[in-house]
PDB file of N, CA and C in Angstrom:
ATOM      1  N   MET A   1     -98.923 190.888 139.284  1.00 36.00           N
ATOM      2  CA  MET A   1     -98.463 189.516 139.325  1.00 36.00           C
ATOM      3  C   MET A   1     -97.525 189.272 140.492  1.00 36.00           C
ATOM      4  N   LEU A   2     -96.507 190.148 140.674  1.00 37.00           N
ATOM      5  CA  LEU A   2     -95.579 189.965 141.772  1.00 37.00           C
ATOM      6  C   LEU A   2     -96.278 190.059 143.125  1.00 37.00           C
ATOM      7  N   ARG A   3     -97.186 190.993 143.240  1.00 39.00           N
ATOM      8  CA  ARG A   3     -97.887 191.164 144.516  1.00 39.00           C
ATOM      9  C   ARG A   3     -98.701 189.921 144.866  1.00 39.00           C
ATOM     10  N   SER A   4     -99.251 189.260 143.859  1.00 38.00           N
ATOM     11  CA  SER A   4    -100.027 188.053 144.132  1.00 38.00           C
ATOM     12  C   SER A   4     -99.143 186.926 144.654  1.00 38.00           C
ATOM     13  N   LEU A   5     -97.837 187.028 144.384  1.00 41.00           N
ATOM     14  CA  LEU A   5     -96.899 186.025 144.882  1.00 41.00           C
ATOM     15  C   LEU A   5     -96.232 186.479 146.175  1.00 41.00           C
ATOM     16  N   GLY A   6     -96.656 187.623 146.682  1.00 45.00           N
ATOM     17  CA  GLY A   6     -96.083 188.131 147.926  1.00 45.00           C
ATOM     18  C   GLY A   6     -94.762 188.845 147.728  1.00 45.00           C
ATOM     19  N   GLN A   7     -94.452 189.251 146.502  1.00 44.00           N
ATOM     20  CA  GLN A   7     -93.213 189.940 146.215  1.00 44.00           C
ATOM     21  C   GLN A   7     -93.509 191.367 145.806  1.00 44.00           C
ATOM     22  N   ARG A   8     -92.520 192.231 146.031  1.00 46.00           N
ATOM     23  CA  ARG A   8     -92.644 193.621 145.606  1.00 46.00           C
ATOM     24  C   ARG A   8     -91.817 193.832 144.354  1.00 46.00           C
ATOM     25  N   PRO A   9     -92.279 194.695 143.479  1.00 46.00           N
ATOM     26  CA  PRO A   9     -91.449 195.028 142.322  1.00 46.00           C
ATOM     27  C   PRO A   9     -90.252 195.844 142.770  1.00 46.00           C
ATOM     28  N   VAL A  10     -89.121 195.645 142.123  1.00 50.00           N
ATOM     29  CA  VAL A  10     -87.912 196.380 142.485  1.00 50.00           C
ATOM     30  C   VAL A  10     -88.015 197.824 142.028  1.00 50.00           C
ATOM     31  N   THR A  11     -88.516 198.056 140.848  1.00 51.00           N
ATOM     32  CA  THR A  11     -88.644 199.407 140.323  1.00 51.00           C
ATOM     33  C   THR A  11     -89.643 200.180 141.172  1.00 51.00           C
ATOM     34  N   GLY A  12     -89.199 201.335 141.650  1.00 56.00           N
ATOM     35  CA  GLY A  12     -90.075 202.167 142.443  1.00 56.00           C
ATOM     36  C   GLY A  12     -90.170 201.745 143.902  1.00 56.00           C
ATOM     37  N   SER A  13     -89.461 200.725 144.304  1.00 67.00           N
ATOM     38  CA  SER A  13     -89.516 200.296 145.696  1.00 67.00           C
ATOM     39  C   SER A  13     -88.572 201.162 146.522  1.00 67.00           C
ATOM     40  N   ASP A  14     -88.695 201.068 147.820  1.00 79.00           N
ATOM     41  CA  ASP A  14     -87.805 201.825 148.690  1.00 79.00           C
ATOM     42  C   ASP A  14     -86.646 200.962 149.179  1.00 79.00           C
ATOM     43  N   GLU A  15     -86.378 199.890 148.473  1.00 83.00           N
ATOM     44  CA  GLU A  15     -85.280 198.997 148.817  1.00 83.00           C
ATOM     45  C   GLU A  15     -83.944 199.669 148.491  1.00 83.00           C
ATOM     46  N   ASP A  16     -82.973 199.485 149.352  1.00 89.00           N
ATOM     47  CA  ASP A  16     -81.650 200.067 149.172  1.00 89.00           C
ATOM     48  C   ASP A  16     -80.994 199.479 147.918  1.00 89.00           C
ATOM     49  N   PRO A  17     -80.655 200.309 146.939  1.00 92.00           N
ATOM     50  CA  PRO A  17     -80.047 199.795 145.709  1.00 92.00           C
ATOM     51  C   PRO A  17     -78.697 199.120 145.946  1.00 92.00           C
ATOM     52  N   ARG A  18     -78.014 199.519 147.024  1.00 93.00           N
ATOM     53  CA  ARG A  18     -76.737 198.857 147.350  1.00 93.00           C
ATOM     54  C   ARG A  18     -76.987 197.404 147.735  1.00 93.00           C
ATOM     55  N   ALA A  19     -78.056 197.161 148.490  1.00 93.00           N
ATOM     56  CA  ALA A  19     -78.390 195.795 148.891  1.00 93.00           C
ATOM     57  C   ALA A  19     -78.776 194.952 147.681  1.00 93.00           C
ATOM     58  N   VAL A  20     -79.488 195.567 146.743  1.00 94.00           N
ATOM     59  CA  VAL A  20     -79.860 194.864 145.510  1.00 94.00           C
ATOM     60  C   VAL A  20     -78.601 194.479 144.745  1.00 94.00           C
ATOM     61  N   GLU A  21     -77.681 195.415 144.618  1.00 95.00           N
ATOM     62  CA  GLU A  21     -76.427 195.162 143.915  1.00 95.00           C
ATOM     63  C   GLU A  21     -75.627 194.056 144.604  1.00 95.00           C
ATOM     64  N   LEU A  22     -75.574 194.086 145.924  1.00 96.00           N
ATOM     65  CA  LEU A  22     -74.843 193.060 146.666  1.00 96.00           C
ATOM     66  C   LEU A  22     -75.488 191.692 146.468  1.00 96.00           C
ATOM     67  N   ARG A  23     -76.796 191.631 146.577  1.00 95.00           N
ATOM     68  CA  ARG A  23     -77.492 190.342 146.368  1.00 95.00           C
ATOM     69  C   ARG A  23     -77.231 189.789 144.974  1.00 95.00           C
ATOM     70  N   THR A  24     -77.259 190.667 143.980  1.00 96.00           N
ATOM     71  CA  THR A  24     -77.024 190.247 142.600  1.00 96.00           C
ATOM     72  C   THR A  24     -75.609 189.701 142.429  1.00 96.00           C
ATOM     73  N   ALA A  25     -74.631 190.423 142.958  1.00 97.00           N
ATOM     74  CA  ALA A  25     -73.232 189.998 142.835  1.00 97.00           C
ATOM     75  C   ALA A  25     -72.983 188.683 143.591  1.00 97.00           C
ATOM     76  N   VAL A  26     -73.551 188.564 144.782  1.00 97.00           N
ATOM     77  CA  VAL A  26     -73.388 187.338 145.569  1.00 97.00           C
ATOM     78  C   VAL A  26     -74.037 186.162 144.849  1.00 97.00           C
ATOM     79  N   SER A  27     -75.208 186.378 144.303  1.00 97.00           N
ATOM     80  CA  SER A  27     -75.901 185.319 143.585  1.00 97.00           C
ATOM     81  C   SER A  27     -75.077 184.837 142.389  1.00 97.00           C
ATOM     82  N   ARG A  28     -74.509 185.763 141.661  1.00 98.00           N
ATOM     83  CA  ARG A  28     -73.683 185.420 140.500  1.00 98.00           C
ATOM     84  C   ARG A  28     -72.470 184.594 140.933  1.00 98.00           C
ATOM     85  N   LEU A  29     -71.796 185.032 141.987  1.00 97.00           N
ATOM     86  CA  LEU A  29     -70.618 184.303 142.461  1.00 97.00           C
ATOM     87  C   LEU A  29     -71.001 182.924 142.972  1.00 97.00           C
ATOM     88  N   ARG A  30     -72.117 182.824 143.673  1.00 97.00           N
ATOM     89  CA  ARG A  30     -72.577 181.513 144.157  1.00 97.00           C
ATOM     90  C   ARG A  30     -72.839 180.552 143.004  1.00 97.00           C
ATOM     91  N   ARG A  31     -73.484 181.054 141.947  1.00 97.00           N
ATOM     92  CA  ARG A  31     -73.757 180.206 140.772  1.00 97.00           C
ATOM     93  C   ARG A  31     -72.459 179.762 140.108  1.00 97.00           C
ATOM     94  N   GLN A  32     -71.515 180.687 139.959  1.00 96.00           N
ATOM     95  CA  GLN A  32     -70.254 180.340 139.318  1.00 96.00           C
ATOM     96  C   GLN A  32     -69.443 179.371 140.168  1.00 96.00           C
ATOM     97  N   LEU A  33     -69.476 179.554 141.469  1.00 96.00           N
ATOM     98  CA  LEU A  33     -68.785 178.633 142.361  1.00 96.00           C
ATOM     99  C   LEU A  33     -69.402 177.240 142.282  1.00 96.00           C
ATOM    100  N   ALA A  34     -70.711 177.178 142.235  1.00 95.00           N
ATOM    101  CA  ALA A  34     -71.396 175.885 142.144  1.00 95.00           C
ATOM    102  C   ALA A  34     -71.080 175.169 140.834  1.00 95.00           C
ATOM    103  N   ALA A  35     -70.787 175.931 139.795  1.00 95.00           N
ATOM    104  CA  ALA A  35     -70.511 175.337 138.483  1.00 95.00           C
ATOM    105  C   ALA A  35     -69.096 174.766 138.375  1.00 95.00           C
ATOM    106  N   ILE A  36     -68.247 175.080 139.323  1.00 92.00           N
ATOM    107  CA  ILE A  36     -66.874 174.564 139.289  1.00 92.00           C
ATOM    108  C   ILE A  36     -66.870 173.171 139.911  1.00 92.00           C
ATOM    109  N   PRO A  37     -66.534 172.168 139.110  1.00 89.00           N
ATOM    110  CA  PRO A  37     -66.600 170.796 139.616  1.00 89.00           C
ATOM    111  C   PRO A  37     -65.484 170.443 140.605  1.00 89.00           C
ATOM    112  N   ALA A  38     -64.358 171.105 140.489  1.00 83.00           N
ATOM    113  CA  ALA A  38     -63.230 170.777 141.354  1.00 83.00           C
ATOM    114  C   ALA A  38     -63.536 171.146 142.798  1.00 83.00           C
ATOM    115  N   ASP A  39     -63.135 170.272 143.684  1.00 83.00           N
ATOM    116  CA  ASP A  39     -63.289 170.572 145.100  1.00 83.00           C
ATOM    117  C   ASP A  39     -61.968 171.159 145.587  1.00 83.00           C
ATOM    118  N   PHE A  40     -62.034 172.133 146.447  1.00 84.00           N
ATOM    119  CA  PHE A  40     -60.834 172.705 147.031  1.00 84.00           C
ATOM    120  C   PHE A  40     -61.077 172.872 148.517  1.00 84.00           C
ATOM    121  N   PRO A  41     -60.007 172.904 149.300  1.00 86.00           N
ATOM    122  CA  PRO A  41     -60.129 172.815 150.763  1.00 86.00           C
ATOM    123  C   PRO A  41     -61.064 173.835 151.415  1.00 86.00           C
ATOM    124  N   ASP A  42     -61.101 175.060 150.917  1.00 91.00           N
ATOM    125  CA  ASP A  42     -61.866 176.115 151.580  1.00 91.00           C
ATOM    126  C   ASP A  42     -63.196 176.424 150.903  1.00 91.00           C
ATOM    127  N   ARG A  43     -63.658 175.526 150.055  1.00 93.00           N
ATOM    128  CA  ARG A  43     -64.915 175.751 149.336  1.00 93.00           C
ATOM    129  C   ARG A  43     -66.079 175.970 150.304  1.00 93.00           C
ATOM    130  N   SER A  44     -66.155 175.185 151.353  1.00 94.00           N
ATOM    131  CA  SER A  44     -67.271 175.322 152.300  1.00 94.00           C
ATOM    132  C   SER A  44     -67.231 176.669 153.020  1.00 94.00           C
ATOM    133  N   ILE A  45     -66.044 177.180 153.260  1.00 95.00           N
ATOM    134  CA  ILE A  45     -65.921 178.504 153.884  1.00 95.00           C
ATOM    135  C   ILE A  45     -66.496 179.556 152.944  1.00 95.00           C
ATOM    136  N   ALA A  46     -66.130 179.477 151.667  1.00 95.00           N
ATOM    137  CA  ALA A  46     -66.642 180.432 150.682  1.00 95.00           C
ATOM    138  C   ALA A  46     -68.158 180.339 150.590  1.00 95.00           C
ATOM    139  N   GLU A  47     -68.692 179.130 150.540  1.00 95.00           N
ATOM    140  CA  GLU A  47     -70.144 178.949 150.441  1.00 95.00           C
ATOM    141  C   GLU A  47     -70.856 179.504 151.673  1.00 95.00           C
ATOM    142  N   ASP A  48     -70.302 179.243 152.855  1.00 97.00           N
ATOM    143  CA  ASP A  48     -70.909 179.746 154.094  1.00 97.00           C
ATOM    144  C   ASP A  48     -70.897 181.273 154.144  1.00 97.00           C
ATOM    145  N   GLU A  49     -69.795 181.878 153.751  1.00 97.00           N
ATOM    146  CA  GLU A  49     -69.691 183.332 153.802  1.00 97.00           C
ATOM    147  C   GLU A  49     -70.536 184.001 152.720  1.00 97.00           C
ATOM    148  N   LEU A  50     -70.682 183.351 151.579  1.00 97.00           N
ATOM    149  CA  LEU A  50     -71.584 183.884 150.558  1.00 97.00           C
ATOM    150  C   LEU A  50     -73.023 183.848 151.069  1.00 97.00           C
ATOM    151  N   ALA A  51     -73.372 182.794 151.783  1.00 97.00           N
ATOM    152  CA  ALA A  51     -74.708 182.719 152.378  1.00 97.00           C
ATOM    153  C   ALA A  51     -74.881 183.829 153.420  1.00 97.00           C
ATOM    154  N   ALA A  52     -73.838 184.099 154.189  1.00 96.00           N
ATOM    155  CA  ALA A  52     -73.899 185.172 155.192  1.00 96.00           C
ATOM    156  C   ALA A  52     -74.067 186.537 154.516  1.00 96.00           C
ATOM    157  N   LEU A  53     -73.338 186.776 153.421  1.00 95.00           N
ATOM    158  CA  LEU A  53     -73.487 188.039 152.696  1.00 95.00           C
ATOM    159  C   LEU A  53     -74.893 188.187 152.130  1.00 95.00           C
ATOM    160  N   ALA A  54     -75.422 187.104 151.585  1.00 95.00           N
ATOM    161  CA  ALA A  54     -76.786 187.151 151.037  1.00 95.00           C
ATOM    162  C   ALA A  54     -77.786 187.485 152.137  1.00 95.00           C
ATOM    163  N   ALA A  55     -77.609 186.898 153.301  1.00 95.00           N
ATOM    164  CA  ALA A  55     -78.517 187.171 154.423  1.00 95.00           C
ATOM    165  C   ALA A  55     -78.394 188.626 154.886  1.00 95.00           C
ATOM    166  N   MET A  56     -77.161 189.136 154.929  1.00 93.00           N
ATOM    167  CA  MET A  56     -76.969 190.529 155.334  1.00 93.00           C
ATOM    168  C   MET A  56     -77.622 191.473 154.333  1.00 93.00           C
ATOM    169  N   ALA A  57     -77.481 191.181 153.047  1.00 92.00           N
ATOM    170  CA  ALA A  57     -78.081 192.030 152.012  1.00 92.00           C
ATOM    171  C   ALA A  57     -79.598 191.982 152.092  1.00 92.00           C
ATOM    172  N   ALA A  58     -80.140 190.832 152.395  1.00 91.00           N
ATOM    173  CA  ALA A  58     -81.597 190.687 152.501  1.00 91.00           C
ATOM    174  C   ALA A  58     -82.132 191.386 153.744  1.00 91.00           C
ATOM    175  N   GLY A  59     -81.283 191.521 154.760  1.00 86.00           N
ATOM    176  CA  GLY A  59     -81.701 192.124 156.010  1.00 86.00           C
ATOM    177  C   GLY A  59     -81.822 193.633 155.986  1.00 86.00           C
ATOM    178  N   GLY A  60     -81.309 194.265 154.951  1.00 74.00           N
ATOM    179  CA  GLY A  60     -81.462 195.714 154.857  1.00 74.00           C
ATOM    180  C   GLY A  60     -80.180 196.478 155.054  1.00 74.00           C
ATOM    181  N   SER A  61     -79.827 196.790 156.282  1.00 76.00           N
ATOM    182  CA  SER A  61     -78.656 197.615 156.580  1.00 76.00           C
ATOM    183  C   SER A  61     -77.555 196.773 157.216  1.00 76.00           C
ATOM    184  N   PRO A  62     -76.730 196.150 156.397  1.00 85.00           N
ATOM    185  CA  PRO A  62     -75.675 195.304 156.959  1.00 85.00           C
ATOM    186  C   PRO A  62     -74.590 196.128 157.632  1.00 85.00           C
ATOM    187  N   GLN A  63     -73.928 195.528 158.568  1.00 89.00           N
ATOM    188  CA  GLN A  63     -72.822 196.186 159.254  1.00 89.00           C
ATOM    189  C   GLN A  63     -71.576 196.057 158.389  1.00 89.00           C
ATOM    190  N   ILE A  64     -70.960 197.170 158.105  1.00 92.00           N
ATOM    191  CA  ILE A  64     -69.813 197.199 157.201  1.00 92.00           C
ATOM    192  C   ILE A  64     -68.676 196.285 157.668  1.00 92.00           C
ATOM    193  N   PRO A  65     -68.306 196.266 158.956  1.00 93.00           N
ATOM    194  CA  PRO A  65     -67.228 195.353 159.360  1.00 93.00           C
ATOM    195  C   PRO A  65     -67.562 193.878 159.080  1.00 93.00           C
ATOM    196  N   LEU A  66     -68.821 193.496 159.239  1.00 94.00           N
ATOM    197  CA  LEU A  66     -69.201 192.110 158.951  1.00 94.00           C
ATOM    198  C   LEU A  66     -69.161 191.824 157.451  1.00 94.00           C
ATOM    199  N   LEU A  67     -69.575 192.794 156.639  1.00 95.00           N
ATOM    200  CA  LEU A  67     -69.474 192.646 155.184  1.00 95.00           C
ATOM    201  C   LEU A  67     -68.023 192.423 154.787  1.00 95.00           C
ATOM    202  N   ARG A  68     -67.154 193.256 155.307  1.00 95.00           N
ATOM    203  CA  ARG A  68     -65.730 193.184 154.953  1.00 95.00           C
ATOM    204  C   ARG A  68     -65.098 191.882 155.448  1.00 95.00           C
ATOM    205  N   ARG A  69     -65.506 191.419 156.619  1.00 96.00           N
ATOM    206  CA  ARG A  69     -64.986 190.155 157.147  1.00 96.00           C
ATOM    207  C   ARG A  69     -65.362 189.010 156.219  1.00 96.00           C
ATOM    208  N   SER A  70     -66.621 188.966 155.815  1.00 96.00           N
ATOM    209  CA  SER A  70     -67.073 187.910 154.913  1.00 96.00           C
ATOM    210  C   SER A  70     -66.345 187.995 153.580  1.00 96.00           C
ATOM    211  N   LEU A  71     -66.183 189.209 153.057  1.00 96.00           N
ATOM    212  CA  LEU A  71     -65.478 189.393 151.799  1.00 96.00           C
ATOM    213  C   LEU A  71     -64.044 188.883 151.907  1.00 96.00           C
ATOM    214  N   LEU A  72     -63.374 189.199 152.983  1.00 95.00           N
ATOM    215  CA  LEU A  72     -61.998 188.751 153.186  1.00 95.00           C
ATOM    216  C   LEU A  72     -61.921 187.220 153.242  1.00 95.00           C
ATOM    217  N   LEU A  73     -62.836 186.604 153.953  1.00 96.00           N
ATOM    218  CA  LEU A  73     -62.840 185.142 154.037  1.00 96.00           C
ATOM    219  C   LEU A  73     -63.126 184.494 152.678  1.00 96.00           C
ATOM    220  N   ILE A  74     -64.043 185.084 151.932  1.00 96.00           N
ATOM    221  CA  ILE A  74     -64.353 184.559 150.597  1.00 96.00           C
ATOM    222  C   ILE A  74     -63.134 184.692 149.688  1.00 96.00           C
ATOM    223  N   ALA A  75     -62.526 185.861 149.700  1.00 95.00           N
ATOM    224  CA  ALA A  75     -61.351 186.086 148.847  1.00 95.00           C
ATOM    225  C   ALA A  75     -60.228 185.112 149.205  1.00 95.00           C
ATOM    226  N   GLY A  76     -60.028 184.880 150.487  1.00 94.00           N
ATOM    227  CA  GLY A  76     -59.000 183.928 150.906  1.00 94.00           C
ATOM    228  C   GLY A  76     -59.325 182.503 150.502  1.00 94.00           C
ATOM    229  N   ALA A  77     -60.602 182.178 150.511  1.00 94.00           N
ATOM    230  CA  ALA A  77     -61.024 180.810 150.202  1.00 94.00           C
ATOM    231  C   ALA A  77     -60.992 180.507 148.709  1.00 94.00           C
ATOM    232  N   ILE A  78     -61.320 181.492 147.871  1.00 93.00           N
ATOM    233  CA  ILE A  78     -61.412 181.209 146.432  1.00 93.00           C
ATOM    234  C   ILE A  78     -60.467 182.055 145.598  1.00 93.00           C
ATOM    235  N   GLY A  79     -59.605 182.794 146.248  1.00 80.00           N
ATOM    236  CA  GLY A  79     -58.722 183.707 145.536  1.00 80.00           C
ATOM    237  C   GLY A  79     -57.860 183.068 144.473  1.00 80.00           C
ATOM    238  N   SER A  80     -57.543 181.802 144.616  1.00 82.00           N
ATOM    239  CA  SER A  80     -56.685 181.140 143.633  1.00 82.00           C
ATOM    240  C   SER A  80     -57.473 180.520 142.481  1.00 82.00           C
ATOM    241  N   VAL A  81     -58.786 180.609 142.507  1.00 89.00           N
ATOM    242  CA  VAL A  81     -59.622 180.054 141.440  1.00 89.00           C
ATOM    243  C   VAL A  81     -59.855 181.169 140.417  1.00 89.00           C
ATOM    244  N   SER A  82     -59.030 181.178 139.378  1.00 90.00           N
ATOM    245  CA  SER A  82     -59.055 182.289 138.424  1.00 90.00           C
ATOM    246  C   SER A  82     -60.393 182.435 137.707  1.00 90.00           C
ATOM    247  N   ALA A  83     -61.147 181.372 137.570  1.00 92.00           N
ATOM    248  CA  ALA A  83     -62.448 181.452 136.895  1.00 92.00           C
ATOM    249  C   ALA A  83     -63.446 182.305 137.677  1.00 92.00           C
ATOM    250  N   LEU A  84     -63.170 182.555 138.943  1.00 95.00           N
ATOM    251  CA  LEU A  84     -64.093 183.316 139.787  1.00 95.00           C
ATOM    252  C   LEU A  84     -63.639 184.757 140.020  1.00 95.00           C
ATOM    253  N   THR A  85     -62.538 185.139 139.396  1.00 94.00           N
ATOM    254  CA  THR A  85     -61.957 186.460 139.644  1.00 94.00           C
ATOM    255  C   THR A  85     -62.938 187.600 139.379  1.00 94.00           C
ATOM    256  N   ARG A  86     -63.589 187.593 138.224  1.00 96.00           N
ATOM    257  CA  ARG A  86     -64.494 188.700 137.882  1.00 96.00           C
ATOM    258  C   ARG A  86     -65.690 188.758 138.830  1.00 96.00           C
ATOM    259  N   ALA A  87     -66.281 187.605 139.122  1.00 96.00           N
ATOM    260  CA  ALA A  87     -67.439 187.577 140.022  1.00 96.00           C
ATOM    261  C   ALA A  87     -67.042 188.019 141.427  1.00 96.00           C
ATOM    262  N   LEU A  88     -65.854 187.643 141.884  1.00 96.00           N
ATOM    263  CA  LEU A  88     -65.371 188.076 143.194  1.00 96.00           C
ATOM    264  C   LEU A  88     -65.154 189.587 143.207  1.00 96.00           C
ATOM    265  N   THR A  89     -64.630 190.122 142.119  1.00 96.00           N
ATOM    266  CA  THR A  89     -64.448 191.575 142.011  1.00 96.00           C
ATOM    267  C   THR A  89     -65.787 192.293 142.099  1.00 96.00           C
ATOM    268  N   GLU A  90     -66.811 191.737 141.472  1.00 97.00           N
ATOM    269  CA  GLU A  90     -68.141 192.341 141.528  1.00 97.00           C
ATOM    270  C   GLU A  90     -68.695 192.340 142.955  1.00 97.00           C
ATOM    271  N   VAL A  91     -68.434 191.283 143.706  1.00 97.00           N
ATOM    272  CA  VAL A  91     -68.866 191.243 145.110  1.00 97.00           C
ATOM    273  C   VAL A  91     -68.121 192.312 145.901  1.00 97.00           C
ATOM    274  N   ARG A  92     -66.809 192.430 145.679  1.00 96.00           N
ATOM    275  CA  ARG A  92     -66.028 193.449 146.386  1.00 96.00           C
ATOM    276  C   ARG A  92     -66.549 194.844 146.062  1.00 96.00           C
ATOM    277  N   GLU A  93     -66.839 195.106 144.790  1.00 96.00           N
ATOM    278  CA  GLU A  93     -67.363 196.406 144.400  1.00 96.00           C
ATOM    279  C   GLU A  93     -68.722 196.675 145.042  1.00 96.00           C
ATOM    280  N   ALA A  94     -69.540 195.653 145.167  1.00 96.00           N
ATOM    281  CA  ALA A  94     -70.851 195.811 145.812  1.00 96.00           C
ATOM    282  C   ALA A  94     -70.691 196.089 147.306  1.00 96.00           C
ATOM    283  N   VAL A  95     -69.740 195.430 147.950  1.00 95.00           N
ATOM    284  CA  VAL A  95     -69.459 195.700 149.366  1.00 95.00           C
ATOM    285  C   VAL A  95     -68.961 197.130 149.521  1.00 95.00           C
ATOM    286  N   ASP A  96     -68.123 197.576 148.587  1.00 94.00           N
ATOM    287  CA  ASP A  96     -67.593 198.945 148.649  1.00 94.00           C
ATOM    288  C   ASP A  96     -68.693 200.005 148.574  1.00 94.00           C
ATOM    289  N   LEU A  97     -69.819 199.674 147.986  1.00 93.00           N
ATOM    290  CA  LEU A  97     -70.931 200.621 147.924  1.00 93.00           C
ATOM    291  C   LEU A  97     -71.430 201.019 149.324  1.00 93.00           C
ATOM    292  N   PHE A  98     -71.203 200.162 150.300  1.00 91.00           N
ATOM    293  CA  PHE A  98     -71.638 200.444 151.672  1.00 91.00           C
ATOM    294  C   PHE A  98     -70.623 201.299 152.423  1.00 91.00           C
ATOM    295  N   GLY A  99     -69.469 201.510 151.831  1.00 87.00           N
ATOM    296  CA  GLY A  99     -68.434 202.330 152.448  1.00 87.00           C
ATOM    297  C   GLY A  99     -67.086 201.662 152.304  1.00 87.00           C
ATOM    298  N   ARG A 100     -66.128 202.469 151.931  1.00 73.00           N
ATOM    299  CA  ARG A 100     -64.773 201.942 151.758  1.00 73.00           C
ATOM    300  C   ARG A 100     -64.079 201.901 153.109  1.00 73.00           C
ATOM    301  N   PRO A 101     -63.131 200.977 153.240  1.00 66.00           N
ATOM    302  CA  PRO A 101     -62.382 200.932 154.499  1.00 66.00           C
ATOM    303  C   PRO A 101     -61.480 202.156 154.635  1.00 66.00           C
ATOM    304  N   PRO A 102     -61.105 202.519 155.837  1.00 64.00           N
ATOM    305  CA  PRO A 102     -60.228 203.669 156.039  1.00 64.00           C
ATOM    306  C   PRO A 102     -58.909 203.491 155.280  1.00 64.00           C
ATOM    307  N   GLY A 103     -58.405 204.581 154.726  1.00 63.00           N
ATOM    308  CA  GLY A 103     -57.131 204.530 154.029  1.00 63.00           C
ATOM    309  C   GLY A 103     -57.227 204.174 152.562  1.00 63.00           C
ATOM    310  N   ARG A 104     -58.424 203.964 152.039  1.00 55.00           N
ATOM    311  CA  ARG A 104     -58.576 203.627 150.612  1.00 55.00           C
ATOM    312  C   ARG A 104     -59.006 204.817 149.830  1.00 55.00           C
TER     313      ARG A 104
END
């Protein structure tokens, strides 16, 4: 069924599981952010950087400094929105799968 739609099954694929985890976490955070009706000044920054993370995860081997830059911008943009804390933590943990920054 998936092949007829031009998609590959995840199970048994050679897709990087870290990228799958990152895409899943980013998707969850994007949905939760979209569900928050309040507008805040840096919302567009968070949305843009989440889109960038999703694109990097879809591309295969993202560059760790770019992942971390996007994560930092997202955290700065939505860090005060307590309803997004858990989803943001999941994105950070998914980014960490690609390698922790020096000194951690």
